[in-house]
Structures are given as structure tokens and as C-alpha cells.
Coordinates of C-alpha atoms and ligand atoms in Angstrom, one line a residue:
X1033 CA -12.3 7.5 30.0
X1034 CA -11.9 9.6 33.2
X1035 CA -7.6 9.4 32.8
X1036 CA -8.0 12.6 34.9
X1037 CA -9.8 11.7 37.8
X1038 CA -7.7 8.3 38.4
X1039 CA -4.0 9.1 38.1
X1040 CA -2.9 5.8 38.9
X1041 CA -5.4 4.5 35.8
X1042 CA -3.6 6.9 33.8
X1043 CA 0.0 5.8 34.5
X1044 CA -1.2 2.2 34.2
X1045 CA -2.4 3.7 31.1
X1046 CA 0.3 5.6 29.9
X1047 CA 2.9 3.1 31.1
X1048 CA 0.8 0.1 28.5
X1049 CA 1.2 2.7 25.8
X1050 CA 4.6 2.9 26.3
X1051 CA 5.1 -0.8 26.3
X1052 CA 2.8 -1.5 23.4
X1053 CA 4.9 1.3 21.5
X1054 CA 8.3 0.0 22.4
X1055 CA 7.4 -3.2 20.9
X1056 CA 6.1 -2.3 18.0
X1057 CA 8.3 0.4 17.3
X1058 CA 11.4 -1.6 17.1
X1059 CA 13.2 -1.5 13.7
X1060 CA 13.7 -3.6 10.7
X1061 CA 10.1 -4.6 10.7
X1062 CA 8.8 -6.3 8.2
X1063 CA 5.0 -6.2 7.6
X1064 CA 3.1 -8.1 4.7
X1065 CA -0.2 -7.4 3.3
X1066 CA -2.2 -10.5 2.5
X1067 CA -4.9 -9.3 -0.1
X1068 CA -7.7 -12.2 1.3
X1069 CA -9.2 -12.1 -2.5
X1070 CA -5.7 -14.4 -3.4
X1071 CA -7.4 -17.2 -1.6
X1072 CA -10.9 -17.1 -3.5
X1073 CA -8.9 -16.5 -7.2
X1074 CA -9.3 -19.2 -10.2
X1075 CA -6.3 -21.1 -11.4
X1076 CA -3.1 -20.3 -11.0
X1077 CA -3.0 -17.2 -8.9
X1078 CA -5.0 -18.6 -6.1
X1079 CA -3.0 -18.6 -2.8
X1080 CA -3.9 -21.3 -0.5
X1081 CA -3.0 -21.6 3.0
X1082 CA -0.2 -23.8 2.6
X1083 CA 1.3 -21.7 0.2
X1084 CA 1.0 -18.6 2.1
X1085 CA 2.9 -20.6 5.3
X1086 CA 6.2 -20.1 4.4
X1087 CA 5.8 -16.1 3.8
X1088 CA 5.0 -16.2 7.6
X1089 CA 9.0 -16.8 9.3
X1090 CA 9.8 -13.4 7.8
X1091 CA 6.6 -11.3 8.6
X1092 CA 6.2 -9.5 12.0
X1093 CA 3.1 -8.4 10.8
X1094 CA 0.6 -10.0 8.9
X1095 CA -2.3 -7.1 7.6
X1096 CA -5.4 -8.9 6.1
X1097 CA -6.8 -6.9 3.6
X1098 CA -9.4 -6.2 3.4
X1099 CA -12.8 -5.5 5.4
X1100 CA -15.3 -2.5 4.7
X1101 CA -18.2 -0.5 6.1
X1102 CA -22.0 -0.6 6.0
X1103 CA -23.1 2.6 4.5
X1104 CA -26.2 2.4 6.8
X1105 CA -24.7 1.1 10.2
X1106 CA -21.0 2.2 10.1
X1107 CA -19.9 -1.1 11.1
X1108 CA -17.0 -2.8 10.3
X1109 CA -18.3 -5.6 7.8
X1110 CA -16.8 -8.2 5.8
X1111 CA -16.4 -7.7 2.0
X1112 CA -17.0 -10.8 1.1
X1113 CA -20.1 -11.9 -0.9
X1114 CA -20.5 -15.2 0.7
X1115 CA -20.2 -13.4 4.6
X1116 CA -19.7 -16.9 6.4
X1117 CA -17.1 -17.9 5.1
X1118 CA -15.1 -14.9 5.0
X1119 CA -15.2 -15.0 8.7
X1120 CA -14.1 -18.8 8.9
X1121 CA -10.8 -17.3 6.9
X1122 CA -10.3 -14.6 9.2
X1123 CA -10.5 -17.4 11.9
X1124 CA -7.9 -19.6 9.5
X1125 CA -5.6 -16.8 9.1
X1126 CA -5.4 -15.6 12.9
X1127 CA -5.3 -19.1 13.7
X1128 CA -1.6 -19.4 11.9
X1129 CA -0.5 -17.3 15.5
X1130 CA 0.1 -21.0 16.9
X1131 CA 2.7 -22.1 14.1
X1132 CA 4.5 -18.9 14.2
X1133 CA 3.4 -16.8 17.2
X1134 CA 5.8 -13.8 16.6
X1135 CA 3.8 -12.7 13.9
X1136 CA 0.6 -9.9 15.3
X1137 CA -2.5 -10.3 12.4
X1138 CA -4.2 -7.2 12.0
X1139 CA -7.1 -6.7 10.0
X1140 CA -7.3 -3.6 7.6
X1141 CA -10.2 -1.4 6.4
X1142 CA -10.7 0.2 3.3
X1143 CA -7.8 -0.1 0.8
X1144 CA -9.8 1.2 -2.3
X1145 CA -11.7 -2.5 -1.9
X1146 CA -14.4 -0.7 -0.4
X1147 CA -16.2 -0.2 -3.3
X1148 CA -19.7 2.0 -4.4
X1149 CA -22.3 1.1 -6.7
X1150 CA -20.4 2.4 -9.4
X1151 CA -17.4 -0.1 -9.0
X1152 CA -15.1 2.9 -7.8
X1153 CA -13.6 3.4 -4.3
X1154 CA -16.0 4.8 -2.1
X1155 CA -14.5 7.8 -0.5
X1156 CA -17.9 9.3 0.2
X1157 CA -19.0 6.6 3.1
X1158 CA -15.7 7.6 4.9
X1159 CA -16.1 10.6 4.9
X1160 CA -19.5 10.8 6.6
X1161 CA -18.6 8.4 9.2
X1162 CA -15.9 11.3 10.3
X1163 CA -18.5 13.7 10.4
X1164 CA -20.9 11.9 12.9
X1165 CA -19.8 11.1 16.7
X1166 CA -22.8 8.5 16.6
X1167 CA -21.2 6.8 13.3
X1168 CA -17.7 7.1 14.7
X1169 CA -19.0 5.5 17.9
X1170 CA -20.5 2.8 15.9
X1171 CA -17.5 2.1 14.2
X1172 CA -15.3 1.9 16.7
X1173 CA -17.6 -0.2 18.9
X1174 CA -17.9 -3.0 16.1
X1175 CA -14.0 -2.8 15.4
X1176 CA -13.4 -3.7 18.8
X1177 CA -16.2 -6.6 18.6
X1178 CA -14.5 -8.2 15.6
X1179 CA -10.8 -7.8 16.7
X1180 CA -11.7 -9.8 19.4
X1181 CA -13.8 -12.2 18.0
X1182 CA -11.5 -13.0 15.3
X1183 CA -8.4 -13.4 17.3
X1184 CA -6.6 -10.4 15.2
X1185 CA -4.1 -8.0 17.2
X1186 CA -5.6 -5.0 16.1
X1187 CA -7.3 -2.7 13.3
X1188 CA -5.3 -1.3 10.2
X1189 CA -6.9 1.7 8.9
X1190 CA -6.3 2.2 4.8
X1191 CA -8.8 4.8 4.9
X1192 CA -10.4 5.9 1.7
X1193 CA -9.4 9.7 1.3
X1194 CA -10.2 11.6 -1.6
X1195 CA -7.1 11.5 -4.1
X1196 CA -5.2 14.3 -5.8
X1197 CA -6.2 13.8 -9.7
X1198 CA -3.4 12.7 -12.3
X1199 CA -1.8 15.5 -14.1
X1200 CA -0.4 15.3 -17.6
X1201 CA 2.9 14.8 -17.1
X1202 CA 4.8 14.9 -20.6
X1203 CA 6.5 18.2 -21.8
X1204 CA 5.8 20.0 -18.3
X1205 CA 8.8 22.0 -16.7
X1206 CA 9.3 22.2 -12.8
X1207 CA 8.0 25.3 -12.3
X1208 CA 4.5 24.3 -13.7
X1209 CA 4.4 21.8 -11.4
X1210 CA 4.4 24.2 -8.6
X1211 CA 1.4 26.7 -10.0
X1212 CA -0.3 23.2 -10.7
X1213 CA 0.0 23.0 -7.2
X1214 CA -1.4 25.9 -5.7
X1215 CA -4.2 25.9 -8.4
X1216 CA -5.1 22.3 -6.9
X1217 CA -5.3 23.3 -2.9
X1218 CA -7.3 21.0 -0.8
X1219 CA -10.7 22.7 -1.5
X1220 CA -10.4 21.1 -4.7
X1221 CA -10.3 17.5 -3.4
X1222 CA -12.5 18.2 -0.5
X1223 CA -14.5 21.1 0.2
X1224 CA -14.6 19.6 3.9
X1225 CA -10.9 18.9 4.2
X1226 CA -10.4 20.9 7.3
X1227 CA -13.0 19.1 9.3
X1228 CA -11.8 16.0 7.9
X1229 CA -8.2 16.2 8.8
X1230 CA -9.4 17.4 12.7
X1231 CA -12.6 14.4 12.6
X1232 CA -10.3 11.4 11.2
X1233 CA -7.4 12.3 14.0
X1234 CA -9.9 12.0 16.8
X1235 CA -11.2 8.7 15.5
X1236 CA -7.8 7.6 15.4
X1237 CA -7.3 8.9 18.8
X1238 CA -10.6 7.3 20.6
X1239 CA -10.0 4.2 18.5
X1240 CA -6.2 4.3 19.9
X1241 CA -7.5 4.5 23.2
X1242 CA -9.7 1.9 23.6
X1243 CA -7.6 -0.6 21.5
X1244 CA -4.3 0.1 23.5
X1245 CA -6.5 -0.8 26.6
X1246 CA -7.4 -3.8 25.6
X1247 CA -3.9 -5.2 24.3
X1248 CA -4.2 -4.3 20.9
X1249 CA -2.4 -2.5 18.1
X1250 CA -3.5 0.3 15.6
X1251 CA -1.6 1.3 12.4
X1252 CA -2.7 3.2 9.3
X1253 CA -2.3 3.1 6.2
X1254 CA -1.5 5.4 3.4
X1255 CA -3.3 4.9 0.4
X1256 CA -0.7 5.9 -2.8
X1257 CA -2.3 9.9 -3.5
X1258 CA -4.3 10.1 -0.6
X1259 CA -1.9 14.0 -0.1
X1260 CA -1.2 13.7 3.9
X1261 CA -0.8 17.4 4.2
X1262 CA -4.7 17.8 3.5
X1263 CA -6.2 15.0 5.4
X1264 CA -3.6 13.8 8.3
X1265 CA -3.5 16.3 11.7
X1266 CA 0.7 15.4 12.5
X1267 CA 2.0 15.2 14.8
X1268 CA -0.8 13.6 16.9
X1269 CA -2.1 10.9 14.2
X1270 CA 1.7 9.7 13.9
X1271 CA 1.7 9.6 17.9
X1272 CA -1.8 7.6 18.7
X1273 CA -1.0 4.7 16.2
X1274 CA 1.5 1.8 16.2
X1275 CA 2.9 2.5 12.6
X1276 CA 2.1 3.9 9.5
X1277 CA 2.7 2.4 6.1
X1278 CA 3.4 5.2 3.7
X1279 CA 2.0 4.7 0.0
X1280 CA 5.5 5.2 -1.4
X1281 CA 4.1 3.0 -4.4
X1282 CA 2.1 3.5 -7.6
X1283 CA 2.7 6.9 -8.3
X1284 CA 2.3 6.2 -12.0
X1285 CA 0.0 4.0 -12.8
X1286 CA -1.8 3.2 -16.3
X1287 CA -5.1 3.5 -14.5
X1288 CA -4.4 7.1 -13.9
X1289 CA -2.0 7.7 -17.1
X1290 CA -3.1 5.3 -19.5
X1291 CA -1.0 7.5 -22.1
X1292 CA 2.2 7.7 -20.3
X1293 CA 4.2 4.8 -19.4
X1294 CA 6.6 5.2 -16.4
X1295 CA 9.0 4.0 -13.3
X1296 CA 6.0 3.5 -11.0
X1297 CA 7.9 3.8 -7.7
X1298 CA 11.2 5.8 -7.8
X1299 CA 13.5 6.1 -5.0
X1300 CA 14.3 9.8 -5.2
X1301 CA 12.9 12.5 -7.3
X1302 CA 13.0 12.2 -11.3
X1303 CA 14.0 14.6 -13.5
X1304 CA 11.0 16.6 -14.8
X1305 CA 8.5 14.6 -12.9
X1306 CA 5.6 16.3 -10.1
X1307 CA 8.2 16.3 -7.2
X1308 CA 6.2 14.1 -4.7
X1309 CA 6.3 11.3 -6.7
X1310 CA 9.1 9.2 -4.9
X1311 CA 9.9 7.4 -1.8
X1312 CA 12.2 9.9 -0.4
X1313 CA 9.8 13.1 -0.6
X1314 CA 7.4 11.2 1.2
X1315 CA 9.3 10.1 3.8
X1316 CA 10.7 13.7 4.2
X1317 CA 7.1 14.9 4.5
X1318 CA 6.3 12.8 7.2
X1319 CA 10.2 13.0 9.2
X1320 CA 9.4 17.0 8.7
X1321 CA 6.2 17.3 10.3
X1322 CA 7.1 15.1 13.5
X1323 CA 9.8 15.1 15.9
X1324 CA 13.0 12.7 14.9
X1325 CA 12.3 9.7 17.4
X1326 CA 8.8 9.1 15.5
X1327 CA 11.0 8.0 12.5
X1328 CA 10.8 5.1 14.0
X1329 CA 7.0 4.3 13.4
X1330 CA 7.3 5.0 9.4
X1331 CA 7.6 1.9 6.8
X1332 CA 7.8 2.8 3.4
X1333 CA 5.2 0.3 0.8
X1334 CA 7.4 -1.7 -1.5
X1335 CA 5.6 -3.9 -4.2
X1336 CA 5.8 -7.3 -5.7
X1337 CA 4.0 -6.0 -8.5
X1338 CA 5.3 -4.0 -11.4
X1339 CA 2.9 -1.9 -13.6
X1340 CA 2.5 -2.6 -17.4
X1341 CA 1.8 -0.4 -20.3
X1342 CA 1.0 -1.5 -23.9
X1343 CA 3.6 0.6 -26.4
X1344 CA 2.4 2.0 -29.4
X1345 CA 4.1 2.6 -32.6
X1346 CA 4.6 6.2 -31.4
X1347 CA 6.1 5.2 -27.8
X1348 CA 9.3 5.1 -29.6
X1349 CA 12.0 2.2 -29.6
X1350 CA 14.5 3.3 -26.6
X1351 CA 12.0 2.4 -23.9
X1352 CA 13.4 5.3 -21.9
X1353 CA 10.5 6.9 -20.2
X1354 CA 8.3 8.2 -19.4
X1355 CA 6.9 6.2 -22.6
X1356 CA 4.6 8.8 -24.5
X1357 CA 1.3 7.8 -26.5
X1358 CA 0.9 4.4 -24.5
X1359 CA -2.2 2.6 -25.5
X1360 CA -3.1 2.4 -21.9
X1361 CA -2.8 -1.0 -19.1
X1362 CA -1.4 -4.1 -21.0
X1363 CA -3.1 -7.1 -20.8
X1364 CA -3.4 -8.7 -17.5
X1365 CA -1.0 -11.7 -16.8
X1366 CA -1.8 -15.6 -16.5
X1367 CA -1.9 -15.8 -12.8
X1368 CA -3.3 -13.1 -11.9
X1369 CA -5.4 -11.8 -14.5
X1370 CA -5.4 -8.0 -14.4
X1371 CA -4.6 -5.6 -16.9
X1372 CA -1.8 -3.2 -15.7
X1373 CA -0.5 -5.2 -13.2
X1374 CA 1.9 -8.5 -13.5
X1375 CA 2.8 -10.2 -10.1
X1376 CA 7.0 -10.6 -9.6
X1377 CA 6.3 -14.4 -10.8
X1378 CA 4.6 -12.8 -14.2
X1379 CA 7.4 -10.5 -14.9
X1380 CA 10.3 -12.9 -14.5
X1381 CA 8.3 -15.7 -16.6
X1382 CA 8.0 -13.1 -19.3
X1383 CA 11.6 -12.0 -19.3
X1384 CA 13.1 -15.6 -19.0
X1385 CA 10.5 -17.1 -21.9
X1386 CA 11.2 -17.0 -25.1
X1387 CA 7.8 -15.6 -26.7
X1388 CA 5.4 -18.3 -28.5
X1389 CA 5.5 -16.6 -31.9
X1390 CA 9.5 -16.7 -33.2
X1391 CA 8.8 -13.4 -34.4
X1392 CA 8.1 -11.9 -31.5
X1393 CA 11.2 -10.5 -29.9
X1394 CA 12.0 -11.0 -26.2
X1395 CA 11.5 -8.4 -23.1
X1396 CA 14.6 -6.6 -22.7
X1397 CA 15.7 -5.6 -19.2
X1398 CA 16.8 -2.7 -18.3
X1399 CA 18.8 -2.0 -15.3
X1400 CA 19.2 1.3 -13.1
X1401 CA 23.1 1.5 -12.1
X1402 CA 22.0 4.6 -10.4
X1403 CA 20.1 2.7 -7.6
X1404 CA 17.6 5.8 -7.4
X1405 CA 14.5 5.6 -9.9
X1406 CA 13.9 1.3 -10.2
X1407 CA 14.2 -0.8 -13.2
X1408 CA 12.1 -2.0 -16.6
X1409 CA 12.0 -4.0 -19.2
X1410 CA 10.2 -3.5 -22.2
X1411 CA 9.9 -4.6 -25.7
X1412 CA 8.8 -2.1 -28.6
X1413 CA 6.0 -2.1 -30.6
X1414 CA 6.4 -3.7 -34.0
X1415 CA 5.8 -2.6 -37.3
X1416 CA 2.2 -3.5 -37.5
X1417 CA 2.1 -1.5 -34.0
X1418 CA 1.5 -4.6 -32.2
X1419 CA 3.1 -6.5 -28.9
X1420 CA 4.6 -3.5 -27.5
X1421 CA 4.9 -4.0 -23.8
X1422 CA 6.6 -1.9 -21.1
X1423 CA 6.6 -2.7 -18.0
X1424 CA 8.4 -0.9 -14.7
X1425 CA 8.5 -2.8 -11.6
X1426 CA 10.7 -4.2 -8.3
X1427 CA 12.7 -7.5 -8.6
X1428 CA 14.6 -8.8 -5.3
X1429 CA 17.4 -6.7 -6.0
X1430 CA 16.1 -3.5 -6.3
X1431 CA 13.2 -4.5 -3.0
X1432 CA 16.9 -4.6 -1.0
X1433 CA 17.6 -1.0 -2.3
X1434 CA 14.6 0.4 -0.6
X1435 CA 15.2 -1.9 2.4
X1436 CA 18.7 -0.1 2.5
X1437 CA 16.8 2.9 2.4
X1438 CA 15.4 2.2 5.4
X1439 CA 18.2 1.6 7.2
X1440 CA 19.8 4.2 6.4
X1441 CA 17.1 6.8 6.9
X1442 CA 16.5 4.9 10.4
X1443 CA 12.6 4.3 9.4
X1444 CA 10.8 1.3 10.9
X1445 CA 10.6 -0.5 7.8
X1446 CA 9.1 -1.8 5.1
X1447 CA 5.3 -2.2 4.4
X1448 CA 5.5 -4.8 1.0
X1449 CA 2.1 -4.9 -1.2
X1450 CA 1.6 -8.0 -1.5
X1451 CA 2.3 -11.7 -0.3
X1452 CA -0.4 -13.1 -3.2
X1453 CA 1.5 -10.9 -5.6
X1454 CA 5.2 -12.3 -4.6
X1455 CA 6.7 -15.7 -6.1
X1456 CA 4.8 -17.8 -3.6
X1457 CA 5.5 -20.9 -5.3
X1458 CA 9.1 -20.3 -6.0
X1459 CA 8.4 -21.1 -10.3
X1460 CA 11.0 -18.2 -11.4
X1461 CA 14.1 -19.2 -9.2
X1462 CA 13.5 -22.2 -7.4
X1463 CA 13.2 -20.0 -3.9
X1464 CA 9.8 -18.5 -2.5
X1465 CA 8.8 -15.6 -2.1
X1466 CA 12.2 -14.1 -3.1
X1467 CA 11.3 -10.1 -3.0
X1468 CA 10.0 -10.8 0.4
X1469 CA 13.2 -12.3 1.9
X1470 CA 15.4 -10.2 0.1
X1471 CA 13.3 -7.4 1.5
X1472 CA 14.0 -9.3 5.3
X1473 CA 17.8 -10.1 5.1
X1474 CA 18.8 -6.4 4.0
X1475 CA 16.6 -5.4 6.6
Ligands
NAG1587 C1 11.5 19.2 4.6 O1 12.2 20.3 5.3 C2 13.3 20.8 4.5 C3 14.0 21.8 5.4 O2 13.1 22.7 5.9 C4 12.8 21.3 3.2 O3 13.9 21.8 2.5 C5 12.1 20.2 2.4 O4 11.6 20.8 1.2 C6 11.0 19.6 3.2 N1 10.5 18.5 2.5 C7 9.3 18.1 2.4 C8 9.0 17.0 1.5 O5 8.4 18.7 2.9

């Protein structure tokens, strides 16, 4: 682009930007990721088009999640197996603009769906694309193609960083966290992060540029771990795109702590807990490293999932975590059929049902009068050492708490993981998707 040799192009330019930014930078959004895999799912988890209608009125943004890359080409490509008809739903989904045309569809890369031959997130693939201008040319070039082709509004980027490694957590005082720290600087997660961080900011600048140009929008996205001081160049990243959804979520997991149960996304910082691991230290980060009026452009991720532990006989009875000796992810719901994770709808079934066996005692719910760390329910494990469950998750209530959060903190707003994951068919209370519109009228 030759901005400098046509000053009027470049106030034309400039002045879109400006527009485009205004926009989208308005507060109290409210942007939904649809995982696309909710549509393909057996039973009673599958999300169909119908059902996922009535999420739309409160969405300004709907993120399809999610596409990958070829590992030869660097092209955008679908993820789906059967490639045709992954492409007719991106049509179907964009195509929901005419019912309710305030909502903007982007389509999202990465998301740990992009996966290698070993079934793990491939972080190698985007790596190398940053390191070639050839590759990122040939990315960029084929987002642009299927943006437009597809009808989206633009290109959400969940780009698969390396992640900081889970630490034992249990029995560790503050001041190890900090020499854990410095013992685990950025050469550890990537020898290359330097040339990374400068490499991913100017693919989010030329991608910026051409999208703006054309009408369209760019955000990123944070994946939970993915340490921003390592890999993202601020202030300019936080200036070229639209928005950025921080990965204020799953900072315990029993993926990466199968052996300690705990609140998965806290509002502020626990005590005895690594210090990043909460909404507000995030935020802070990013508030910290850019000037005040890009506070605007920040959503925190909310969830409509909670994460699920199996207690042992030696997790205790008080259910006050973090749980110790968990026997790793608990077995994975009815709907949605993975261990570790129960969708809102799961949770509130379990906690409203009285169990099948009369023996088995109910889930007991425990509350957080505090407002500041989230909310569990759990249900010890019994003599025999069996049906121990704990569970930490976000109900409608405590969704509004972080939406308050946002208000308060004057942040964009909220970036909520996911629709498919949300009570689409309104089985718990009667009303759908209720996290999702408690999320919306606090906003
Ligand atoms: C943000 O800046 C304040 C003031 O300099 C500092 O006390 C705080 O630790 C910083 N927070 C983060 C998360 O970087």
C-alpha cells in the first residue's frame, strides 16, 4: 500500500479505520462463540440451526469456531472432515445476517482445534507461518478469499501460541510463585519468542490493513495460557485489531491438574494461588500496557461450562478447594459427552436430580457471598471411594458478576465460550440460553 505517496488514500484510509473502530468499539458488547462441531454432535448435544436462532437477538457478534491451516500451503482451510459441507454451514450461518442483521459473523482460526498428528494443538504450524513473509502472504491472501466468499465480516484469530506448563499448585507459598516465574522466562516456552512476538504483530498489522480496506473486521483471541507478555507486541496489536477477547477462563483445568480440583475462573486473585490466574490480573495486564481509551477494545471470556473433577477418598469432605488427590476429569456429561467439562444445562440437571441410586447423595451447592472467586458444588466421595464429583463452574448469576465487572472496569465486554455449551433448549428453567441473557441485560 503506497499510504505515503497518496495522502488523500491515506485519510480515506485512516478516516475508515476510525469508523470501523468507533463501531465496533462501543461498549456492552456481547460476542458469542459458536463451536461449529455443536451442529455435527450425536444426540442430545447437537445444536441445530433452529435452536441456535434465538441466541442471535443478544449477540453483536457471532465468532464461528473454528477453521485451521494447511501445513503445506498456509491457507486458511476448513476443519471439517467432509470439506463440502463445512462450507455450505459457513454459508447457513452467515446467511442468519438477513433475520438479524445487527449481528457481524466472523470466522475464527485456531482455537486449540487445529490439531497435529498426535491429537494435540498444533502450535508448531503457527509458528512457522510467522516466520515466512511468503507463508504470511499466503495466509492472508486466502483469508481474504474466504471472508468474502462466505459472506463473514471478518477473521478472528485464536492463534495457537505455545502455553506456560501447569505448576503444582498445592502447599506452594507466594513467594515461590515468583522464583517459579523467573525460572520459567519465555526461552522456556519458545526459544523464538522474540521473533514471534515482533512476526505475529506484523501479520496482524498487514492482515488489519487489507481487511479494514475492504469493510471488514479483525479481532483476536486469547487462548486461556497463551502468557501475552511473551508473544503479543502492545501496544500496536491491541491498536490494529477490532477487539480482543482475553482468555480470562480455564485457568484450572483437570486436563492440566488432573490432581487438583479448583474454581476454574476467579474473579480476583486467590489466596495462595499463581497470581495470574484470575480475570482481574489479566485485565490489568492488558489496561497496563496500553493507553486508557483502548480499554474499550478488551472483553473478558466468560463460560457456560464448568469444569469437573472426580473426588477421591482423600480429597476430603468440605469440598473447599483447591480439592487435593483428585482422580483427574470426571466423566463426561449426557449431552455433551466429554470428561471434565459439563455444559450449564448438565450442571443444573445434576444439581436439581435426585441421583438414580437412593444411596447416592445429591450435589451440594456452594455459593460465593464474596462475589470474587465463582461458585461449586460437589458431592464427596463415599466410603468405598466412589461418586465423588466436584465441579466449579458459572451459573447466570455469577455470568452477571463478571458482566458487572465490565462495567465497572469500562472494558468492551464480554467474550462468552460457548452458545452450544449454554441451555439452548431452556430444559433447566424453562428460559434459553439463560447465562447468555443474564450476561446481556447486566451488560
Ligand atoms: C499494573 O500496574 C500497576 C501499577 O504500576 C502494578 O502495581 C500492577 O502490578 C500491574 N499489574 C499487572 C497485572 O501487570
Amino acid at each position: 500500500m503506497s499510504l505515503l505517496k497518496n495522502p488523500i488514500g491515506a485519510f480515506l484510509t485512516l478516516s475508515f479505520l476510525a469508523l470501523i473502530t468507533n463501531i465496533s468499539a462501543e461498549v456492552g458488547k456481547l460476542v458469542c462463540f459458536y463451536d461449529s462441531k455443536s451442529f455435527v454432535r450425536e444426540g442430545p448435544g447437537q445444536v441445530s440451526l433452529a435452536e441456535l436462532e434465538p441466541a442471535l437477538q443478544f449477540c453483536n457478534f457471532l465468532i464461528y469456531g473454528y477453521a485451521g491451516i494447511d501445513s503445506e500451503s498456509f491457507k486458511i482451510k476448513s476443519l471439517d472432515p467432509s470439506v463440502t459441507y463445512d462450507r455450505q454451514h459457513y454459508r447457513q450461518i452467515t446467511a442468519l445476517r438477513q433475520k438479524f442483521p445487527h449481528v457481524r459473523f466472523l470466522l475464527s482460526v485456531g482455537g486449540d482445534r487445529d490439531l497435529d498428528g498426535e491429537g494435540v494443538a498444533d502450535t508448531v504450524k503457527y509458528l512457522s507461518l510467522l516466520e515466512q513473509p511468503d507463508h504470511r502472504r499466503s495466509f492472508k491472501a486466502s483469508v481474504l478469499d474466504e471472508v468474502n466468499k462466505y459472506g463473514f465480516d471478518g477473521i478472528d484469530l485464536a492463534w495457537q501460541f505455545p502455553k506456560t506448563r501447569p505448576k503444582k499448585q498445592q502447599g506452594f507459598l507466594k513467594r515461590t510463585w515468583s522464583s517459579f516465574r523467573g525460572l520459567f522466562g519465555s526461552k522456556a516456552i519458545d526459544e523464538k519468542a522474540e521473533e514471534h512476538k515482533e512476526q505475529f504483530a506484523t501479520l496482524v498489522h498487514e492482515l488489519a490493513v487489507d481487511l479494514v480496506r475492504g469493510g471488514k473486521l479483525i479481532s483476536l483471541t486469547m487462548l486461556p495460557h497463551v502468557p501475552a507478555e511473551v508473544f503479543i507486541k502492545l501496544p500496536n496489536v491491541l491498536a490494529d485489531v477490532d477487539f480482543v477477547n482475553l482468555g480470562t477462563y480455564d485457568f484450572q483445568t483437570p486436563e492440566r491438574d488432573p490432581k487438583v480440583g479448583d474454581l476454574p475462573a476467579p474473579l480476583q486473585a486467590m489466596y495462595d494461588r499463581e497470581p495470574s490466574h484470575n480475570v482481574q490480573y489479566q485485565v490489568e495486564y492488558w489496561l497496563n500496557q496500553t493507553s486508557p481509551s483502548y480499554a474499550q477494545k478488551l472483553n473478558i471470556g466468560v463460560t457456560s461450562y464448568g469444569r469437573a473433577w472426580t473426588m477421591t477418598r482423600n480429597s476430603g469432605i468440605t469440598g473447599y478447594p483447591p480439592i487435593p488427590e483428585t482422580d483427574g476429569a470426571a466423566p463426561a456429561g449426557r449431552q455433551t459427552g466429554i470428561p471434565g467439562i459439563l455444559s450449564w444445562p448438565e450442571t443444573c440437571d445434576l444439581l436439581q436430580q435426585q441421583p438414580q441410586a437412593k444411596d447416592i447423595p445429591r450435589l451440594r451447592k456452594v455459593g460465593d457471598p464474596t462475589k470474587r472467586f465463582g461458585i461449586y458444588a460437589y458431592r464427596a466421595a463415599d466410603d468405598k471411594g466412589e461418586n465423588g464429583l466436584w465441579i466449579g463452574y458459572e451459573d447466570p448469576t455469577t455470568a452477571a458478576i463478571k458482566a458487572g465487572y465490565v462495567q465497572s472496569q469500562g472494558l468492551g465486554g464480554v467474550a462468552f465460550h460457548d452458545l452450544s455449551m449454554d441451555d439452548f433448549r431452556g430444559q433447566c428453567a424453562g428460559e434459553k440460553y439463560p447465562i447468555l441473557r443474564s450476561i446481556k441485560f447486566r451488560l
